[in-house]
PDB file of C-alpha atoms in Angstrom:
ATOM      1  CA  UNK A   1     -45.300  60.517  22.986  1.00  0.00           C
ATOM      2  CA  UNK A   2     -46.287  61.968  19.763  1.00  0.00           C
ATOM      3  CA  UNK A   3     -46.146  59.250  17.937  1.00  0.00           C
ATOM      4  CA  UNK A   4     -48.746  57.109  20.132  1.00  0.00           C
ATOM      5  CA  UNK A   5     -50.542  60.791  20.030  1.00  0.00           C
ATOM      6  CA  UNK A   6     -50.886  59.984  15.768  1.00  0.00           C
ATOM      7  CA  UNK A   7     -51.670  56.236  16.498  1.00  0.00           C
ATOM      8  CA  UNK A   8     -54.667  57.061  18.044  1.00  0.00           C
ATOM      9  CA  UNK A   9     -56.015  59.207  15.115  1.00  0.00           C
ATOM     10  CA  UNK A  10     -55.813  56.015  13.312  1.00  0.00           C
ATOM     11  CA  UNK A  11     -56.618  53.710  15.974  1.00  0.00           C
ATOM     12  CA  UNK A  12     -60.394  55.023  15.947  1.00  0.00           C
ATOM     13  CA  UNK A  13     -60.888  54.536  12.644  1.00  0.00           C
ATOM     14  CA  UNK A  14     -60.975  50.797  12.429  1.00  0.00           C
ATOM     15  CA  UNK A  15     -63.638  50.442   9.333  1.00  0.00           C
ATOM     16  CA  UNK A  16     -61.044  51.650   6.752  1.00  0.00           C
ATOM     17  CA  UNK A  17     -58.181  50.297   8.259  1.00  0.00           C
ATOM     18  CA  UNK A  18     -60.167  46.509   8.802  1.00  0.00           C
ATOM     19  CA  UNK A  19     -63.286  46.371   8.911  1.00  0.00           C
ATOM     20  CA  UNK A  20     -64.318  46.924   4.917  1.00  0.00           C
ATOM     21  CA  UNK A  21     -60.833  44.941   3.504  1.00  0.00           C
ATOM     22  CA  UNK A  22     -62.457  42.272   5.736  1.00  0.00           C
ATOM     23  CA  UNK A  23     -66.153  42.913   4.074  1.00  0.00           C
ATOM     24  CA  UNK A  24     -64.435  42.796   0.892  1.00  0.00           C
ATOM     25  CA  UNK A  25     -62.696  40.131   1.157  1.00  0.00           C
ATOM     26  CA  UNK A  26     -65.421  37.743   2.820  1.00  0.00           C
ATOM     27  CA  UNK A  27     -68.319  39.068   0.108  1.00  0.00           C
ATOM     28  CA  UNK A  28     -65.527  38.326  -2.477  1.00  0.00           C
ATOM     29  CA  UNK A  29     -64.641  35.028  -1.480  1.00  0.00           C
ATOM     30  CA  UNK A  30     -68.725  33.749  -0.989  1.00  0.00           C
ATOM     31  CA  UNK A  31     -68.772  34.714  -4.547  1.00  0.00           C
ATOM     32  CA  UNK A  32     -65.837  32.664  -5.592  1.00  0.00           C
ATOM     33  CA  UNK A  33     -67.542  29.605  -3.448  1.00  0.00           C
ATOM     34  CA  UNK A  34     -70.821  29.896  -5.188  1.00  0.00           C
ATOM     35  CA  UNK A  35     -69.103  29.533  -8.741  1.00  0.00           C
ATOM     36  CA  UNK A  36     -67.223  26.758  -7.178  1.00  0.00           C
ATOM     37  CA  UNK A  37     -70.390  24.887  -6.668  1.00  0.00           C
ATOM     38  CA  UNK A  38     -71.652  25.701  -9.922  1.00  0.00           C
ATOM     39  CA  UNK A  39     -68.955  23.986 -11.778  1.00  0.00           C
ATOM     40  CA  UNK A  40     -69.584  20.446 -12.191  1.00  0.00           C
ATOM     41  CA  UNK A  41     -67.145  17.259 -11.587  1.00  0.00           C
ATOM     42  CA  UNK A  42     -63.524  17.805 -10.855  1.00  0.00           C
ATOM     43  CA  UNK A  43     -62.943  21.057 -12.637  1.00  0.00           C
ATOM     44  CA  UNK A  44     -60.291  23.784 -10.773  1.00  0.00           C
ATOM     45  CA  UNK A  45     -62.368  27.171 -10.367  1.00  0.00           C
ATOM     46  CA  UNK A  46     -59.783  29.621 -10.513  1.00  0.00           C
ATOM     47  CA  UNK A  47     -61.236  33.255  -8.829  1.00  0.00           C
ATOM     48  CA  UNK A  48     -59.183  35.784  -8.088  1.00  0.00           C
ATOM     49  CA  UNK A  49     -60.927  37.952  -6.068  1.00  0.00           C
ATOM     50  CA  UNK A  50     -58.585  38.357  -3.471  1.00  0.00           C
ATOM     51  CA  UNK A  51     -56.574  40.627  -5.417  1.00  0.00           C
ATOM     52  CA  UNK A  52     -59.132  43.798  -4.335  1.00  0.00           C
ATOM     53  CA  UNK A  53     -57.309  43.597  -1.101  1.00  0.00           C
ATOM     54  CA  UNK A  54     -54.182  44.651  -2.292  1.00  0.00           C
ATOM     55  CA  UNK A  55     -56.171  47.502  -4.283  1.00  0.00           C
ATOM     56  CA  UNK A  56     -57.426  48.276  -1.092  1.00  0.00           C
ATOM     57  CA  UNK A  57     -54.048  48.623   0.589  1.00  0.00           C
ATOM     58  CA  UNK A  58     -53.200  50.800  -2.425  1.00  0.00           C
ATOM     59  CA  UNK A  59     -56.513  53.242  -1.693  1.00  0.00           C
ATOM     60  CA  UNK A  60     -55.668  52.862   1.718  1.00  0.00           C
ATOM     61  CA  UNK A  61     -52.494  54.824   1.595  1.00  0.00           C
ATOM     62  CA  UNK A  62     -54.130  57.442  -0.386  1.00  0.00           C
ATOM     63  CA  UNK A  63     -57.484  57.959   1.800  1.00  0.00           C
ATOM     64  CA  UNK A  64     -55.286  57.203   5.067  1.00  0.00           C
ATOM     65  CA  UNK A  65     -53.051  60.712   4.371  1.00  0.00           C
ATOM     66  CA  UNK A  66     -55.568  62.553   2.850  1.00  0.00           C
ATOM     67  CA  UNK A  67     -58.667  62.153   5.808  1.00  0.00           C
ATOM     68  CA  UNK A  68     -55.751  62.694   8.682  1.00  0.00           C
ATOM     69  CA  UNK A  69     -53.101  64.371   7.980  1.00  0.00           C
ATOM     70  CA  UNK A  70     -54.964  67.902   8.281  1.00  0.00           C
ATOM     71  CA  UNK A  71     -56.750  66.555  11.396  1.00  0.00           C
ATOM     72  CA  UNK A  72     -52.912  66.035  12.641  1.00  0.00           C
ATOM     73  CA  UNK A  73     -51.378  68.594  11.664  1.00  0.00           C
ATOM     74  CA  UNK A  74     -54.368  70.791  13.635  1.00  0.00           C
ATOM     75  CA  UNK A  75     -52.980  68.858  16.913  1.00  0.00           C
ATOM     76  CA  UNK A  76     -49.832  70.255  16.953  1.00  0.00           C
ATOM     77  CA  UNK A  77     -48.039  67.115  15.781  1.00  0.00           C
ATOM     78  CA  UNK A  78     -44.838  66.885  13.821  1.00  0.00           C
ATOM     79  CA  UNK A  79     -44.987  66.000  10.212  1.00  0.00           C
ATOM     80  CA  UNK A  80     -42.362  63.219  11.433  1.00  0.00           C
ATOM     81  CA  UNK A  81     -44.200  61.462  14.108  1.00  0.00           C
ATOM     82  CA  UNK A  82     -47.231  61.655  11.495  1.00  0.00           C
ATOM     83  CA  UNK A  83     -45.421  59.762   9.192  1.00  0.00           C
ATOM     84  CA  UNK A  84     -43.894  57.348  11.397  1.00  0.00           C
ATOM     85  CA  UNK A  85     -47.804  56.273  13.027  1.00  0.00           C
ATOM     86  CA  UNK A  86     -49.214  56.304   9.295  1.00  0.00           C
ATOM     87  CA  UNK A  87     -46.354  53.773   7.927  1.00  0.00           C
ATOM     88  CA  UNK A  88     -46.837  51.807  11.306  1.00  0.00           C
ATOM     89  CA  UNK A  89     -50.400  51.391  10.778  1.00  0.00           C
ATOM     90  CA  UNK A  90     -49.716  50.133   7.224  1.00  0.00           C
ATOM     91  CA  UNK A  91     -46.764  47.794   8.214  1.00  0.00           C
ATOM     92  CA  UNK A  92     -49.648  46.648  10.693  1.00  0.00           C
ATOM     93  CA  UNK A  93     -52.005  46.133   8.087  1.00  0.00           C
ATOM     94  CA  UNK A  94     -50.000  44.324   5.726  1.00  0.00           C
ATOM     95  CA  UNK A  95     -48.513  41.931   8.584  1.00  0.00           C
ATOM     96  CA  UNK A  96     -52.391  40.909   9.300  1.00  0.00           C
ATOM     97  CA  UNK A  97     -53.573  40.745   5.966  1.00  0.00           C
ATOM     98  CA  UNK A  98     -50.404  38.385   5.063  1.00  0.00           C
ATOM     99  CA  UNK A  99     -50.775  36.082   8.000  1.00  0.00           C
ATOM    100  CA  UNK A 100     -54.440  35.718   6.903  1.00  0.00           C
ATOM    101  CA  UNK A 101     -53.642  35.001   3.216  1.00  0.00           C
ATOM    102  CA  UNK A 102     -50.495  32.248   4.586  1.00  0.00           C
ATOM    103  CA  UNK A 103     -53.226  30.731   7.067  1.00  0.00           C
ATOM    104  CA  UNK A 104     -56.290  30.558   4.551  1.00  0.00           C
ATOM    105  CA  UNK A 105     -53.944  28.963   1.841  1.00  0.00           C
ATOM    106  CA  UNK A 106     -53.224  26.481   3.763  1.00  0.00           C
ATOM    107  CA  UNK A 107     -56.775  25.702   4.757  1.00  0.00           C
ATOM    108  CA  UNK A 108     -57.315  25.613   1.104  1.00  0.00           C
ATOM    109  CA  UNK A 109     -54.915  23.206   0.423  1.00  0.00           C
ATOM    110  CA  UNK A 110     -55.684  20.939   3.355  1.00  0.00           C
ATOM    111  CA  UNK A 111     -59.355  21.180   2.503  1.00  0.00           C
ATOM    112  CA  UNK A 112     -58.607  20.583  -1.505  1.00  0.00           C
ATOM    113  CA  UNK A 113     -60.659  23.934  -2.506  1.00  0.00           C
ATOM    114  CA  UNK A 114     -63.266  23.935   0.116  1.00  0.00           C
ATOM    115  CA  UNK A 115     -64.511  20.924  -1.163  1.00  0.00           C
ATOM    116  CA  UNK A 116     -65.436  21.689  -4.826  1.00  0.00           C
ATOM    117  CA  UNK A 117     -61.586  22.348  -6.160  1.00  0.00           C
ATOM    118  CA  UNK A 118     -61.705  26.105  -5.499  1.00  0.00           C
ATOM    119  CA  UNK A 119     -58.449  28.050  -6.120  1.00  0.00           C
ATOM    120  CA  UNK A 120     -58.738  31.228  -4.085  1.00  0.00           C
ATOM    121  CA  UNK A 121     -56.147  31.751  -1.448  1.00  0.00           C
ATOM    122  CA  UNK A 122     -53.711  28.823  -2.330  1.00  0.00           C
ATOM    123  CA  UNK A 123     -52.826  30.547  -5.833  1.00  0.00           C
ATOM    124  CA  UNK A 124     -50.623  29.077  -8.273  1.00  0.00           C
ATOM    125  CA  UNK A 125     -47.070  30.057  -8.373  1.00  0.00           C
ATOM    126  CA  UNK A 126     -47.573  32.840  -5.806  1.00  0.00           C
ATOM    127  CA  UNK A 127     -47.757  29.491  -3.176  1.00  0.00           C
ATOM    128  CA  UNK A 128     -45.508  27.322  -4.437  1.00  0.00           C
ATOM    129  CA  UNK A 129     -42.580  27.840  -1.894  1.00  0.00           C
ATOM    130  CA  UNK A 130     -42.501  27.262   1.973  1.00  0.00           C
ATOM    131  CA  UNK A 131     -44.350  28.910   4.272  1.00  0.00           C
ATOM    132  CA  UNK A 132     -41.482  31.621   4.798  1.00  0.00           C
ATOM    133  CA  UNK A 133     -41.296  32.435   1.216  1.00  0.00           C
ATOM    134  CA  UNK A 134     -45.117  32.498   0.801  1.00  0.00           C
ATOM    135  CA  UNK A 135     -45.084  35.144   3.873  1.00  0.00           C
ATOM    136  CA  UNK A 136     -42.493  37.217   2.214  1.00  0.00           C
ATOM    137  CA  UNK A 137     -43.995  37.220  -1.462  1.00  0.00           C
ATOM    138  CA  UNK A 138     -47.505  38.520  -0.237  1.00  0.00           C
ATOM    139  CA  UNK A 139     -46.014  41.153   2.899  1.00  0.00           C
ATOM    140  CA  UNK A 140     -43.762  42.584  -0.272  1.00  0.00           C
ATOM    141  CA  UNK A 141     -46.730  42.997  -2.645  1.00  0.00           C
ATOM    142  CA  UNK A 142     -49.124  44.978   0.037  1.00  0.00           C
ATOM    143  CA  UNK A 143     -46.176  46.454   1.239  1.00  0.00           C
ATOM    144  CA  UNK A 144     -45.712  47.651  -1.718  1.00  0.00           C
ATOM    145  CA  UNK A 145     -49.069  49.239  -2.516  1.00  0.00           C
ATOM    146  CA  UNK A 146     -49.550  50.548   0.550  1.00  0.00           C
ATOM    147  CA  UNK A 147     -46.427  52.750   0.504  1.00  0.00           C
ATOM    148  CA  UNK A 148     -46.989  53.439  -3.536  1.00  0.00           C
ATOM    149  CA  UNK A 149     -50.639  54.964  -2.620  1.00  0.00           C
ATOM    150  CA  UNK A 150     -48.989  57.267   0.543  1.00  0.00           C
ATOM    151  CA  UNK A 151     -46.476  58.389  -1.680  1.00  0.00           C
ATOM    152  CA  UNK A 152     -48.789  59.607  -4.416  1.00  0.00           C
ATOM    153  CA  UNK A 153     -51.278  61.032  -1.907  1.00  0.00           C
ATOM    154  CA  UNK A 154     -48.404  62.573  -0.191  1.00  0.00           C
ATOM    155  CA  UNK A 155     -46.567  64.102  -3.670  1.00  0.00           C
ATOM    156  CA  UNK A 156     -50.701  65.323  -4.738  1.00  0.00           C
ATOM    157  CA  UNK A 157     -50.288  66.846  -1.443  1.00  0.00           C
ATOM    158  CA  UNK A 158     -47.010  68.773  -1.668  1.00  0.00           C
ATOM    159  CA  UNK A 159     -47.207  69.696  -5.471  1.00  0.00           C
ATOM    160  CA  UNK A 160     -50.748  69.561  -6.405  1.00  0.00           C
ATOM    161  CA  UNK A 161     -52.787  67.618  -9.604  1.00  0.00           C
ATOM    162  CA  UNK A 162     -50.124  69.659 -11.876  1.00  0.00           C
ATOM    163  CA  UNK A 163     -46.792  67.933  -9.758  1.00  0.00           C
ATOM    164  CA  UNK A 164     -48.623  64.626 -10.191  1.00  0.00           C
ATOM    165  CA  UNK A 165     -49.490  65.173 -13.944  1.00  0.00           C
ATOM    166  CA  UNK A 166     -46.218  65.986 -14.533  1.00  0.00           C
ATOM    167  CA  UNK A 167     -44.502  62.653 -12.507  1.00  0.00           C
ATOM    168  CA  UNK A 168     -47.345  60.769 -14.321  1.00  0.00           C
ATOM    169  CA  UNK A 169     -46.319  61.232 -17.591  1.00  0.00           C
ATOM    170  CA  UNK A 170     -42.434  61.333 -16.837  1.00  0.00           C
ATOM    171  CA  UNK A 171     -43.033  57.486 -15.393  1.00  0.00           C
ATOM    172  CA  UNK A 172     -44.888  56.817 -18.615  1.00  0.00           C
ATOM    173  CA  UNK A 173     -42.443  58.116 -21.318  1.00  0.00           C
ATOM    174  CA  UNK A 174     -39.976  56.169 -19.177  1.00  0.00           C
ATOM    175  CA  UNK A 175     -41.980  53.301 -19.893  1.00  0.00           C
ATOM    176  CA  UNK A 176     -42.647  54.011 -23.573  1.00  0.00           C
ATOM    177  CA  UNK A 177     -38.809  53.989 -23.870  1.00  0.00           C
ATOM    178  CA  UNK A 178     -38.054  50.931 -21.844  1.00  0.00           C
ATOM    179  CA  UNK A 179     -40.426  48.836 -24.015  1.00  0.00           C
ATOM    180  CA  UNK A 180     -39.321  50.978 -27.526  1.00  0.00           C
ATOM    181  CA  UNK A 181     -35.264  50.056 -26.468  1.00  0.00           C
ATOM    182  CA  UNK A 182     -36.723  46.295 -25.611  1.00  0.00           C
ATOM    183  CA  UNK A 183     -38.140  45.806 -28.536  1.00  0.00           C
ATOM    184  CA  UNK A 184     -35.323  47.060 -30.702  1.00  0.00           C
ATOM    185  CA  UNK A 185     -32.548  45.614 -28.931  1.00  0.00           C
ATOM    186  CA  UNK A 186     -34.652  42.378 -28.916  1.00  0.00           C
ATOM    187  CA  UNK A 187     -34.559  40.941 -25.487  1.00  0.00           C
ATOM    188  CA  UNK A 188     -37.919  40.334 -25.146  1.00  0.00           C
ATOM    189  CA  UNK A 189     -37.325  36.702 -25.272  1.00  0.00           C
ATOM    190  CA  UNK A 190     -34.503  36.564 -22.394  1.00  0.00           C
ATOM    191  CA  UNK A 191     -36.655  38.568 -20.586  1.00  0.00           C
ATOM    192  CA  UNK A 192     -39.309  36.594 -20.616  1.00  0.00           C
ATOM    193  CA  UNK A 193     -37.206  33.332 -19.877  1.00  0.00           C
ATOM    194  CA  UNK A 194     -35.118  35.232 -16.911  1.00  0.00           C
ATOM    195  CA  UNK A 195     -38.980  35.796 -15.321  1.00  0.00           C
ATOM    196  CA  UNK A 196     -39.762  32.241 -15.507  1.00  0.00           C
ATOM    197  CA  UNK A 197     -37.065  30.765 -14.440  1.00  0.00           C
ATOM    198  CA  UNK A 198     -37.188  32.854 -11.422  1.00  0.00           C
ATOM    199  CA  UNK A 199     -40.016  31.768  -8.508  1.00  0.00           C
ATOM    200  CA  UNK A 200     -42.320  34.909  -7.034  1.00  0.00           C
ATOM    201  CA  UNK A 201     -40.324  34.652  -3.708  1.00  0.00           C
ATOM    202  CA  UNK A 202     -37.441  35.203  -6.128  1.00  0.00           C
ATOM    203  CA  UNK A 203     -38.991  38.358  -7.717  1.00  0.00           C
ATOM    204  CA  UNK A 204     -40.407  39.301  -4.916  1.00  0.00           C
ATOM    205  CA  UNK A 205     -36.692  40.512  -3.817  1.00  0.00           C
ATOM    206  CA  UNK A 206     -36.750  42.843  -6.262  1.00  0.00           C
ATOM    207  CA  UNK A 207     -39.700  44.460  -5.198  1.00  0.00           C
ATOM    208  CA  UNK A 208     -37.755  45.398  -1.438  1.00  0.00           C
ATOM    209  CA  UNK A 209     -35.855  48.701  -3.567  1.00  0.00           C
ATOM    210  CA  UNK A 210     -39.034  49.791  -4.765  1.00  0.00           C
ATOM    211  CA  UNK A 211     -41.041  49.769  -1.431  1.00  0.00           C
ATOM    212  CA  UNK A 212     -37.986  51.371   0.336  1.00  0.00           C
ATOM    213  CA  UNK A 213     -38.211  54.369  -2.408  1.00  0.00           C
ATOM    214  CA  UNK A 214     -41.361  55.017  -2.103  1.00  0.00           C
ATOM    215  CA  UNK A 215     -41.056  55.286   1.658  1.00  0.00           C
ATOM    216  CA  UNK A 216     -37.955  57.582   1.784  1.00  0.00           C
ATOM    217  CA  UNK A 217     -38.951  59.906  -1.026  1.00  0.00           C
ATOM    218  CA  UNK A 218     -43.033  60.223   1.140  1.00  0.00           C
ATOM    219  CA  UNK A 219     -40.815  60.346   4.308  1.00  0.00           C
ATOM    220  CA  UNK A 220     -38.707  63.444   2.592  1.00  0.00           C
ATOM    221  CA  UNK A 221     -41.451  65.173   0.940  1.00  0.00           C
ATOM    222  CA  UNK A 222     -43.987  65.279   3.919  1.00  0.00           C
ATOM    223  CA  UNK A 223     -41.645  67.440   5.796  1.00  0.00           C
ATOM    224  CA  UNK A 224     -42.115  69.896   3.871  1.00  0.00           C
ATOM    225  CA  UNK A 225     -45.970  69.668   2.790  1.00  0.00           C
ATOM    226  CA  UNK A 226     -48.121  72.253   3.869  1.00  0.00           C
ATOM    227  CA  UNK A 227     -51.880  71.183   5.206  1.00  0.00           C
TER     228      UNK A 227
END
């Protein structure tokens, strides 16, 4: 099938899709132990140098595309089944990534910070619901900037640096007015107390929409992207 065709174009490249997040991570983490033991008595050493993963996931969908899709195309595939192995390989990604974060929280917490009161994995609010919950709020994020960086790669791809100039600055004058209208209309405040009354898993809900744009829109545009 052509599909399993694509998956094996990304198959053989198992260094960007786990080997260096799993460098990363592990050189990032030894880091966050050593200041850990550093810090005298009972003090909480809060790192947070787990978050380069989900950068990673983010570059990942950008270098992903951009060192296969030519390759692909070159093998007679279709621009659908391309798309379908890429997003498969991501979903993969995330899924592992998550169900290392979930497992290495808990060790964490059963552990009490590796010893020395380290908060690395077992983060603050991002853990504080059930196992479930925890699963869902980190899948969502990578998720999330996975399919963000394919859809940018993918839109460079179809309408070059000046198509991604122009969304670039559309999304920010959208911004500029969203925070302009906020600020006039006042509503700062009840934002900020609808946000914290509101757990991650919560917000993390809200995220879903976003990923599923970003997927349809790549899925839409590839088909008609030229290598």
């Amino acid at each position: 099938m052509s599909i399993q065709r694509a998956l094996k174009i990304h198959n053989q490249d198992k260094w960007t899709w786990l080997y260096i997040a799993f460098i990363i991570l592990f050189v990032s983490f030894l880091f966050a132990l050593t200041i850990g033991v550093l810090i005298p008595g009972d003090e909480k050493a809060l790192v947070t140098g787990f978050s380069y993963i989900f950068v990673y996931m983010f570059v990942m969908g950008v270098v992903g595309f951009n060192q296969t899709f030519a390759y692909a195309m070159g093998m007679s595939l279709r621009r659908t089944d391309y798309w379908m192995s890429i997003a498969i390989m991501g979903l993969r990604s995330c899924l592992l990534f998550t169900i290392l974060f979930v497992l290495l929280a808990w060790v964490e917490e059963w552990t009490h910070g590796w010893g020395n009161q380290l908060i690395f994995f077992n983060f603050p609010y991002l853990n504080d619901g059930n196992i479930f919950e925890q699963f869902a709020v980190y899948f969502i994020a990578f998720v999330n900037f996975f399919f963000l960086g394919l859809f940018i790669s993918i839109f460079t791809k179809r309408y070059g640096l000046r198509g991604l100039l122009t969304l670039g600055l559309t999304v920010l004058f959208s911004i500029t007015l969203a925070v302009l209208l906020a600020t006039y209309f006042e509503v700062w405040t009840d934002l900020f107390h609808w946000v914290v009354q509101h757990t991650a898993f919560q917000l993390s809900i809200w995220l879903i929409p976003l990923a599923l744009l970003y997927m349809i829109v790549s899925f839409l545009i590839i088909r008609r992207t030229a290598v």
